[in-house]
PDB file of C-alpha atoms in Angstrom:
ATOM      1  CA  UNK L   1      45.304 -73.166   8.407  1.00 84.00           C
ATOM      2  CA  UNK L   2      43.374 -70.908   6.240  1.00 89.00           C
ATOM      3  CA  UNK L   3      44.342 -68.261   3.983  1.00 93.00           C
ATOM      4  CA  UNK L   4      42.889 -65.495   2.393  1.00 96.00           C
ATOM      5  CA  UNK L   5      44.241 -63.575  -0.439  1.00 97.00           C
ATOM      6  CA  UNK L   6      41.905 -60.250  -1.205  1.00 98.00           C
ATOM      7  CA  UNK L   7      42.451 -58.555  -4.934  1.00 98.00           C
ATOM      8  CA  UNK L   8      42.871 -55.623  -6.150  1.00 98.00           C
ATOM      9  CA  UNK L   9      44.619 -53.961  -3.049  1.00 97.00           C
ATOM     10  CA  UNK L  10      43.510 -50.356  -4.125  1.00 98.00           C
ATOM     11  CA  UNK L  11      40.654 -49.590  -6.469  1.00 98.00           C
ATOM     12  CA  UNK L  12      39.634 -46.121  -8.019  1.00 98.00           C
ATOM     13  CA  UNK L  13      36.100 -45.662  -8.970  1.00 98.00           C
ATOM     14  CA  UNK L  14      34.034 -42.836 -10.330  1.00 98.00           C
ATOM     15  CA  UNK L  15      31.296 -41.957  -8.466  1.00 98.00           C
ATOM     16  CA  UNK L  16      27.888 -43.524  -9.628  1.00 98.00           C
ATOM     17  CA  UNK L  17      30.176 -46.637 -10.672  1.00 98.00           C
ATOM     18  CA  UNK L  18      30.036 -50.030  -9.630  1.00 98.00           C
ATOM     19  CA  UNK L  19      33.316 -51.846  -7.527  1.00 98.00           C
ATOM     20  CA  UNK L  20      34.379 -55.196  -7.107  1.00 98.00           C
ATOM     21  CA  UNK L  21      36.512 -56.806  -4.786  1.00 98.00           C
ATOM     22  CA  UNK L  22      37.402 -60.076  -4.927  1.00 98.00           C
ATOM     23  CA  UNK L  23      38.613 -62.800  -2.188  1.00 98.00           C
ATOM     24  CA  UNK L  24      39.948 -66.624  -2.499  1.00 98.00           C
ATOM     25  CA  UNK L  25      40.570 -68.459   0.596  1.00 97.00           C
ATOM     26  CA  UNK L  26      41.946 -71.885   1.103  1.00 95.00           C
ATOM     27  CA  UNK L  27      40.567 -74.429   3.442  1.00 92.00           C
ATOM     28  CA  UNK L  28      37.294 -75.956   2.045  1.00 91.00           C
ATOM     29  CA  UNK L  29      35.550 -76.229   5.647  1.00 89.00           C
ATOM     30  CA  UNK L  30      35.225 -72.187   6.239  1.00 91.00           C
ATOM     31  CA  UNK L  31      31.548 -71.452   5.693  1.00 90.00           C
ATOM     32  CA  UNK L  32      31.039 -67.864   7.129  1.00 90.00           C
ATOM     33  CA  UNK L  33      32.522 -64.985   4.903  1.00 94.00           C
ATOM     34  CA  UNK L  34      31.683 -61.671   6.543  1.00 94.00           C
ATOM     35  CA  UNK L  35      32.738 -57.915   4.400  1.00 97.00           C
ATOM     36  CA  UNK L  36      34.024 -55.322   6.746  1.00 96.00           C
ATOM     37  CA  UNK L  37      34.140 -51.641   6.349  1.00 97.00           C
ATOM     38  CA  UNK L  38      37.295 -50.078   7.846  1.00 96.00           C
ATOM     39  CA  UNK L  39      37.147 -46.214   7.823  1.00 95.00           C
ATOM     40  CA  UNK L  40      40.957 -44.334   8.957  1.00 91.00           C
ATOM     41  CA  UNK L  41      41.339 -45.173  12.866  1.00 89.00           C
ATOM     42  CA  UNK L  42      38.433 -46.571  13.349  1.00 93.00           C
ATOM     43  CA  UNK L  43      37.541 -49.718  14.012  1.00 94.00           C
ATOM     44  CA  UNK L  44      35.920 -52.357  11.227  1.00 94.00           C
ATOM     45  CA  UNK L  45      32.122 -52.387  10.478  1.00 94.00           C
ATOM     46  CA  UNK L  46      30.114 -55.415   9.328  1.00 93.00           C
ATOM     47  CA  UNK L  47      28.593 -54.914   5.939  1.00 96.00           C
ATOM     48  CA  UNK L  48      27.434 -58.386   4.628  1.00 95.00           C
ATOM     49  CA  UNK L  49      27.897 -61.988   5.452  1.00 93.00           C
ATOM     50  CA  UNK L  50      27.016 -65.154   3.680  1.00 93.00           C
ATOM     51  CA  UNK L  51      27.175 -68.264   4.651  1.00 89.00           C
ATOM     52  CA  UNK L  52      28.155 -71.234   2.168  1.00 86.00           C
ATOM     53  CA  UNK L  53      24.630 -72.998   2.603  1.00 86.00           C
ATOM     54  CA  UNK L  54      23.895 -69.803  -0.109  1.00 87.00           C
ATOM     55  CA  UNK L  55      25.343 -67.941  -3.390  1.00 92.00           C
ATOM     56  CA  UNK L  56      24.239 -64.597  -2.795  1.00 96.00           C
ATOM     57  CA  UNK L  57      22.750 -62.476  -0.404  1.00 95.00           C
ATOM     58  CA  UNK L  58      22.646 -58.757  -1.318  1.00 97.00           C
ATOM     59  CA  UNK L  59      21.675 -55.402   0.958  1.00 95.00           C
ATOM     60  CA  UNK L  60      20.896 -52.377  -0.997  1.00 96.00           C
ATOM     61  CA  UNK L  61      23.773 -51.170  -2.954  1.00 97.00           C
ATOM     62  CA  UNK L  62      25.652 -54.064  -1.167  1.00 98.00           C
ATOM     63  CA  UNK L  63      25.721 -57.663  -2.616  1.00 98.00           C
ATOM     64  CA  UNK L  64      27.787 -60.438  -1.601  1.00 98.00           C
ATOM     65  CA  UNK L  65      28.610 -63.846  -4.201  1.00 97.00           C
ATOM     66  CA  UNK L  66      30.253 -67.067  -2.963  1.00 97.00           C
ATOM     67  CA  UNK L  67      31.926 -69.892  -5.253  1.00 96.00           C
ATOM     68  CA  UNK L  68      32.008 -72.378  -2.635  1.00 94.00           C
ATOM     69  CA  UNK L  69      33.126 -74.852  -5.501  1.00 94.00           C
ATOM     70  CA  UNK L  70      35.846 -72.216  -6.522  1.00 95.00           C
ATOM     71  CA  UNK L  71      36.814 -71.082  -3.061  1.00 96.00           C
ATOM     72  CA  UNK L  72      35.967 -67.358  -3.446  1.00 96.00           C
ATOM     73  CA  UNK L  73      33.799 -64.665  -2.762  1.00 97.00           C
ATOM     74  CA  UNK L  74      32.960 -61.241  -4.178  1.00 98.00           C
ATOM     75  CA  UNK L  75      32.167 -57.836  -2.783  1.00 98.00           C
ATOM     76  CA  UNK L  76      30.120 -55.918  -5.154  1.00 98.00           C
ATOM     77  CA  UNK L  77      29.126 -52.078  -4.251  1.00 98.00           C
ATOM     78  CA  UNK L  78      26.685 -50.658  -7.049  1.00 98.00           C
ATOM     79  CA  UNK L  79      26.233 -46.650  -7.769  1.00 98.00           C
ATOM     80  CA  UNK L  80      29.215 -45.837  -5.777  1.00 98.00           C
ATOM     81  CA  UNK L  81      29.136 -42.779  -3.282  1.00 97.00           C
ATOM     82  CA  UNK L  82      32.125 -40.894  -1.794  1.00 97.00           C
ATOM     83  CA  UNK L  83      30.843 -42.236   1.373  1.00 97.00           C
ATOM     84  CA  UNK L  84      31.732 -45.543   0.395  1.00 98.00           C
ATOM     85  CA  UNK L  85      35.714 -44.512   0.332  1.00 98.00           C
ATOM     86  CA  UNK L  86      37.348 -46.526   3.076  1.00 98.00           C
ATOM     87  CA  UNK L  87      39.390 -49.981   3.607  1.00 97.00           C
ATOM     88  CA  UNK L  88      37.504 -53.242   3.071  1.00 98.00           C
ATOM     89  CA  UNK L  89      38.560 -56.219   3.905  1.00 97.00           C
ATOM     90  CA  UNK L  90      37.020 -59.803   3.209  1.00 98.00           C
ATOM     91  CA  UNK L  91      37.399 -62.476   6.096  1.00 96.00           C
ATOM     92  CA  UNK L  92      36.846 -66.430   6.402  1.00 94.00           C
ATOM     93  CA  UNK L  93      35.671 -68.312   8.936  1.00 89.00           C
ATOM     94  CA  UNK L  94      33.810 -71.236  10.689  1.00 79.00           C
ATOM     95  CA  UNK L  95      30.047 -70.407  11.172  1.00 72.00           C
ATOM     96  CA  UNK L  96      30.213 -67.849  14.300  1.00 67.00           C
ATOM     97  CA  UNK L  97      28.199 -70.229  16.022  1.00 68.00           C
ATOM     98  CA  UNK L  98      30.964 -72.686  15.802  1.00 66.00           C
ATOM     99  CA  UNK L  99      33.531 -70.111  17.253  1.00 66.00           C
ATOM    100  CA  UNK L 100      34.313 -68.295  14.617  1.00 71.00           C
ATOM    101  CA  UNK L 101      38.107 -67.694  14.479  1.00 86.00           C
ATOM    102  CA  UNK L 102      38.509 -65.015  11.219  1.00 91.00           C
ATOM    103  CA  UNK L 103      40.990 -64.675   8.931  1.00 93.00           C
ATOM    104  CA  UNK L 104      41.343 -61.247   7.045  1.00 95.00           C
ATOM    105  CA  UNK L 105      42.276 -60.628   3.530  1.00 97.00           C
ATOM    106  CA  UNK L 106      45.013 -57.930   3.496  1.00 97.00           C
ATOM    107  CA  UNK L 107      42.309 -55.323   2.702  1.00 97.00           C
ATOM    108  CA  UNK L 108      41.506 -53.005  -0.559  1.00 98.00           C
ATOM    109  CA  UNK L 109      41.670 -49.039  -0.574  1.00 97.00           C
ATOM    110  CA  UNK L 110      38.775 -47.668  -2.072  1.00 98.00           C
ATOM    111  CA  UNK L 111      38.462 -44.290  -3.416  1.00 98.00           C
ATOM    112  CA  UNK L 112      35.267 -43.093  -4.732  1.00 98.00           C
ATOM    113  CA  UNK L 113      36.117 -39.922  -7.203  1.00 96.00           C
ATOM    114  CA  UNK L 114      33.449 -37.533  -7.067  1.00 93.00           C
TER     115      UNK L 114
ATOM    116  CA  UNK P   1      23.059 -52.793  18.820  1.00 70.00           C
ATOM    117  CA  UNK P   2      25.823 -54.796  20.654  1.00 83.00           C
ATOM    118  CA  UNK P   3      29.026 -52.402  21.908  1.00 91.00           C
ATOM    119  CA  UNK P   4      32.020 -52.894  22.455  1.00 95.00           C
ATOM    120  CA  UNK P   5      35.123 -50.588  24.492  1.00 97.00           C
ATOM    121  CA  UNK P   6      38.329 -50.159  24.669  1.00 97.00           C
ATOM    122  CA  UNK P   7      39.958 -48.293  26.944  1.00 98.00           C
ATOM    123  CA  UNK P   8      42.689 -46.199  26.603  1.00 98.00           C
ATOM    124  CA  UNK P   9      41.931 -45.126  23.069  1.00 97.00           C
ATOM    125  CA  UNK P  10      45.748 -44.033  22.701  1.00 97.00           C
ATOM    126  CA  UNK P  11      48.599 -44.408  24.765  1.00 98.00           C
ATOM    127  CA  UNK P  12      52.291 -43.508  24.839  1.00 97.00           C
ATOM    128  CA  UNK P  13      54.503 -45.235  26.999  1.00 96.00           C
ATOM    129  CA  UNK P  14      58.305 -45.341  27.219  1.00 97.00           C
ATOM    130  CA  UNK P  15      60.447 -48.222  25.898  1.00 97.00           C
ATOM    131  CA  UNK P  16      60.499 -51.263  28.821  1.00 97.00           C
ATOM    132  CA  UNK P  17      57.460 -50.393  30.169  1.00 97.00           C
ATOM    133  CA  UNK P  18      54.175 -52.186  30.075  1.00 97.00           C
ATOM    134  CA  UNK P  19      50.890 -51.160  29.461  1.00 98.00           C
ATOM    135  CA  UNK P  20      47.660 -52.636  29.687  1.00 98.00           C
ATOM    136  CA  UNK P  21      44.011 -52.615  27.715  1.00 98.00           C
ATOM    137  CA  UNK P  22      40.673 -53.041  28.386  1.00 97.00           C
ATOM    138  CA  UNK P  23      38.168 -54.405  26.253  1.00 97.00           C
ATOM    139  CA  UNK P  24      34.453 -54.526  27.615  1.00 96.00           C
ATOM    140  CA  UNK P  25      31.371 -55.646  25.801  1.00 93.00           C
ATOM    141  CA  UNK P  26      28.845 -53.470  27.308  1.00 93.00           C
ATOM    142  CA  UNK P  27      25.508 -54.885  26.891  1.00 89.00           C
ATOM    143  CA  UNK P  28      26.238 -58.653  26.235  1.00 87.00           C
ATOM    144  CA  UNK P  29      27.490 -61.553  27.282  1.00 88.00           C
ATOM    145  CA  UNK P  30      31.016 -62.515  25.531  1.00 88.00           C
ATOM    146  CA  UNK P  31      32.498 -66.028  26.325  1.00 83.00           C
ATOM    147  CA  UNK P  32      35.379 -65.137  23.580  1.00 89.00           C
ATOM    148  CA  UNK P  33      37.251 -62.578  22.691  1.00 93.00           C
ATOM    149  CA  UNK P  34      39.921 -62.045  20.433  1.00 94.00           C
ATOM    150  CA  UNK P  35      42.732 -60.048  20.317  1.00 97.00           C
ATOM    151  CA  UNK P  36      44.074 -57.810  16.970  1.00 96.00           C
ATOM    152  CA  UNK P  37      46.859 -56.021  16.245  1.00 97.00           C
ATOM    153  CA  UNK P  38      47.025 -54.014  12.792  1.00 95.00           C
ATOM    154  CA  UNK P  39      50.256 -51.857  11.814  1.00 94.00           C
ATOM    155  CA  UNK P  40      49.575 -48.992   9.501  1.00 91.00           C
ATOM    156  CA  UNK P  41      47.992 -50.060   6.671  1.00 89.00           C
ATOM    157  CA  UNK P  42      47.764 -53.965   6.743  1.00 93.00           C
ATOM    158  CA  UNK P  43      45.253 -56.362   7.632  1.00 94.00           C
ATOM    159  CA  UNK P  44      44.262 -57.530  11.206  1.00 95.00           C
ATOM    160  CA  UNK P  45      46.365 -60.376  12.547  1.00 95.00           C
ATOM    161  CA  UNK P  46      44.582 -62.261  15.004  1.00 94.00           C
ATOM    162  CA  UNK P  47      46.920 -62.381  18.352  1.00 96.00           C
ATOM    163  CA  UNK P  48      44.828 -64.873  20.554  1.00 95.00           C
ATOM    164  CA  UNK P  49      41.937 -65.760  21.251  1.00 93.00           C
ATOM    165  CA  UNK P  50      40.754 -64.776  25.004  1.00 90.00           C
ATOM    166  CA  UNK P  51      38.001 -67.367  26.530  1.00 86.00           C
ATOM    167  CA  UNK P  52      36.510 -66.580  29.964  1.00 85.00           C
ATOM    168  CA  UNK P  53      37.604 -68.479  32.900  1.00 84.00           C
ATOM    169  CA  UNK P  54      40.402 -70.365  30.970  1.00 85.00           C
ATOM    170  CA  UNK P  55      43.830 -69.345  29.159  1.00 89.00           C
ATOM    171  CA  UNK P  56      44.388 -67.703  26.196  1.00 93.00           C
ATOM    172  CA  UNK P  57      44.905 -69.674  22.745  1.00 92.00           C
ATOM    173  CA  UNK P  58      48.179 -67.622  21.449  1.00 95.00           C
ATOM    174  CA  UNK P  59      48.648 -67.365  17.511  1.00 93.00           C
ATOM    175  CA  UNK P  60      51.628 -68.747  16.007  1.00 93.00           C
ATOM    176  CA  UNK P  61      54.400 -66.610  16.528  1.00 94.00           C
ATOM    177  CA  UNK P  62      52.785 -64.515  18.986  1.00 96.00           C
ATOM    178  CA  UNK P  63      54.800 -64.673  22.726  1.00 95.00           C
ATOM    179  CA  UNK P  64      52.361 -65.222  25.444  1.00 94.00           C
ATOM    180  CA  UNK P  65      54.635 -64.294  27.940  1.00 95.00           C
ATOM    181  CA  UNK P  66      54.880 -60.599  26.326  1.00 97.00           C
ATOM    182  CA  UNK P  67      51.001 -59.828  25.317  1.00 97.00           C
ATOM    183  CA  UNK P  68      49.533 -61.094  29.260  1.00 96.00           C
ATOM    184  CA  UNK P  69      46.010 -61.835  28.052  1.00 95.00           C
ATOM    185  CA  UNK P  70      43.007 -62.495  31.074  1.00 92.00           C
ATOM    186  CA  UNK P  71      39.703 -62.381  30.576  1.00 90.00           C
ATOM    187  CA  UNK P  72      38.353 -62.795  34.243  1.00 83.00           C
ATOM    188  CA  UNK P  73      34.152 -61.646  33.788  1.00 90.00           C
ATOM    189  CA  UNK P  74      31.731 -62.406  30.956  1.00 89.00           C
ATOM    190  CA  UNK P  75      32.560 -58.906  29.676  1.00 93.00           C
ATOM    191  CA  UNK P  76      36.126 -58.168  30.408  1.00 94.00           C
ATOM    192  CA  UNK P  77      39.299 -58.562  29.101  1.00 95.00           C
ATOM    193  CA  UNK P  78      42.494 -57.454  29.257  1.00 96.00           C
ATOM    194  CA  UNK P  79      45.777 -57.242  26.865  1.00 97.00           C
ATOM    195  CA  UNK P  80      48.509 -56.188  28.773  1.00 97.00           C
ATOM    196  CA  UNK P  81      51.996 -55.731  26.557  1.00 98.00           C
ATOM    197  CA  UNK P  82      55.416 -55.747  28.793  1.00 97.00           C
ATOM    198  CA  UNK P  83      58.600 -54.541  28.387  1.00 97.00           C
ATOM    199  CA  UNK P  84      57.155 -52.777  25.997  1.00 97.00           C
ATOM    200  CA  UNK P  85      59.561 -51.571  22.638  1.00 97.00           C
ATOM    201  CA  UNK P  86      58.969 -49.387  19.665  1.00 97.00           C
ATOM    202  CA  UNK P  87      58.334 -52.517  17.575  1.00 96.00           C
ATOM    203  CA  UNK P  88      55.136 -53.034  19.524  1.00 97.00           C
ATOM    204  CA  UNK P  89      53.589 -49.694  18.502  1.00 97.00           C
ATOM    205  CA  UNK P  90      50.605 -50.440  16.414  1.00 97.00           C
ATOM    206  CA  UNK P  91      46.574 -50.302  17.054  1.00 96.00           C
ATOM    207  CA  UNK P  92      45.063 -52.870  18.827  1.00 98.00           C
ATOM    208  CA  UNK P  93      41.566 -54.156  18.320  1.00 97.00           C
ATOM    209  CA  UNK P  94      39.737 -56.431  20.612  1.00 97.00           C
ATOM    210  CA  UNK P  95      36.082 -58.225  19.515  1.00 94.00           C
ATOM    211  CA  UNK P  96      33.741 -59.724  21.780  1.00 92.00           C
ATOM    212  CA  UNK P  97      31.650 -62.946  20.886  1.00 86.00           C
ATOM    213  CA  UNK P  98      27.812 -62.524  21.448  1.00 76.00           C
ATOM    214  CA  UNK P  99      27.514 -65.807  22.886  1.00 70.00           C
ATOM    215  CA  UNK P 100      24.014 -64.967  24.339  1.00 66.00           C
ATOM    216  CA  UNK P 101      22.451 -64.244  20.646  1.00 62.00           C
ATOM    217  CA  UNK P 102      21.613 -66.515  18.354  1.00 58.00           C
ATOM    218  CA  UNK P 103      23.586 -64.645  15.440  1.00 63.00           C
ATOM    219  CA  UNK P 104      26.810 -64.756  17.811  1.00 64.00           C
ATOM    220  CA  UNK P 105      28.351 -62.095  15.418  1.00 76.00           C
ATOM    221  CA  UNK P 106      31.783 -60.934  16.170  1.00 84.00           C
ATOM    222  CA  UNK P 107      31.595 -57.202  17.501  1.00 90.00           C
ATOM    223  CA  UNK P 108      34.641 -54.560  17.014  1.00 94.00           C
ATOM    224  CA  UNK P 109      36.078 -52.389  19.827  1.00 96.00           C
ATOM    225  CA  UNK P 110      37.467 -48.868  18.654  1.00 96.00           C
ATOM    226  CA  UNK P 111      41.140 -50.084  18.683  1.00 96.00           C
ATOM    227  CA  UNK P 112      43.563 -48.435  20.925  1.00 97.00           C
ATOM    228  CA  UNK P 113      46.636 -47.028  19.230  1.00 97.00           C
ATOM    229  CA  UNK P 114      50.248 -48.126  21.210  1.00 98.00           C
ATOM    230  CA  UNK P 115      52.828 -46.017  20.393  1.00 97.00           C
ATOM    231  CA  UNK P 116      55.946 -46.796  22.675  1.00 97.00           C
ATOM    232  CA  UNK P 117      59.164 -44.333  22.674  1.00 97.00           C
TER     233      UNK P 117
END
């Protein structure tokens, strides 16, 4: 089955900065990579997707690269804001359409120093 | 937007008990739904997979006959943990399936948090 492994597992920025978070997974049919925003006790929020038929797709301060070749995928958040502190994790999956079963990277702490 | 509910939010219960969950997509159609649990801070570990009308699709590992799973409507289904012990507590997420939009995005409930005494 497939596995994703999600690096680094907490990351300090400064405000203004940029962050990266970084995702490998293994099985070579997943095509649907969503982001997702976790805030304390709350449930996760969608922040980007891409889908392998694509390298990048960015929103705002949000962009999203795949590797397909590679197997991995890259969160990148530009001009950080303490806003953006919270726990993001990457997933993998078939396209949603397909039934979309995901599996979640053990997630990355952000903290956005102000 | 698409929502999704759980209901209870929290809930204690004592140890051998069981207690059950509710998660509703409100204004959509969900075919599938899956089941989460998270314990405090780790990833989401998909429990099963809940499809309307037929049985659950357990994860490995996962005991079907301890986390009852039914999803009987289009926008309903239920988690029910029995014989509940402390080992259980953690927050459980459900997500609903759009199945009736073309994006058929995965939509988050607000977790309910198990803690069992």
């Amino acid at each position: 089955g497939e596995n994703v492994e999600q690096h680094p597992s907490t990351l300090s920025v400064q405000e203004g900065d940029s962050a990266v978070i970084k995702c490998t997974y293994s099985d070579s049919a997943s095509n649907y990579f969503p982001w997702y925003k976790q805030e304390l006790g709350k449930r996760p929020q969608l922040i980007i997707d891409i889908r392998s038929n694509v390298g990048e797709k960015k929103d705002q301060r949000i962009a999203v690269t795949l590797n397909k070749t590679a197997k991995h995928f890259s969160l990148h958040i530009t001009e950080t804001q303490p806003e953006d502190s919270a726990v993001y994790f990457c997933a993998a999956s078939l396209l949603p359409e397909y039934g979309n079963k995901l599996v979640f990277g053990a997630g990355t702490i952000l903290r956005v120093k102000s | 937007g698409a929502v999704v509910s759980q209901h209870p939010s929290w809930v204690i219960c004592k140890s051998g008990t069981s207690v059950k969950i509710e998660c509703r997509s409100l204004d959509f159609q969900a075919t599938t739904m899956f089941w989460y649990r998270q314990f405090p801070k780790q990833s989401l570990m998909l429990m099963a997979t809940s499809n309307e009308g037929s049985k659950a699709t357990y994860e490995q590992g996962v005991e079907k006959d301890k986390f009852l799973i039914n999803h009987a409507s289009l926008t309903l289904s239920t988690l029910t943990v029995t014989s509940a012990h402390p080992e259980d507590s953690s927050f459980y997420i459900c997500s609903a399936r759009a199945t009736d939009r073309a994006e058929h995005e995965q939509y988050f409930g607000p977790g309910t948090r198990l803690t069992v005494t």
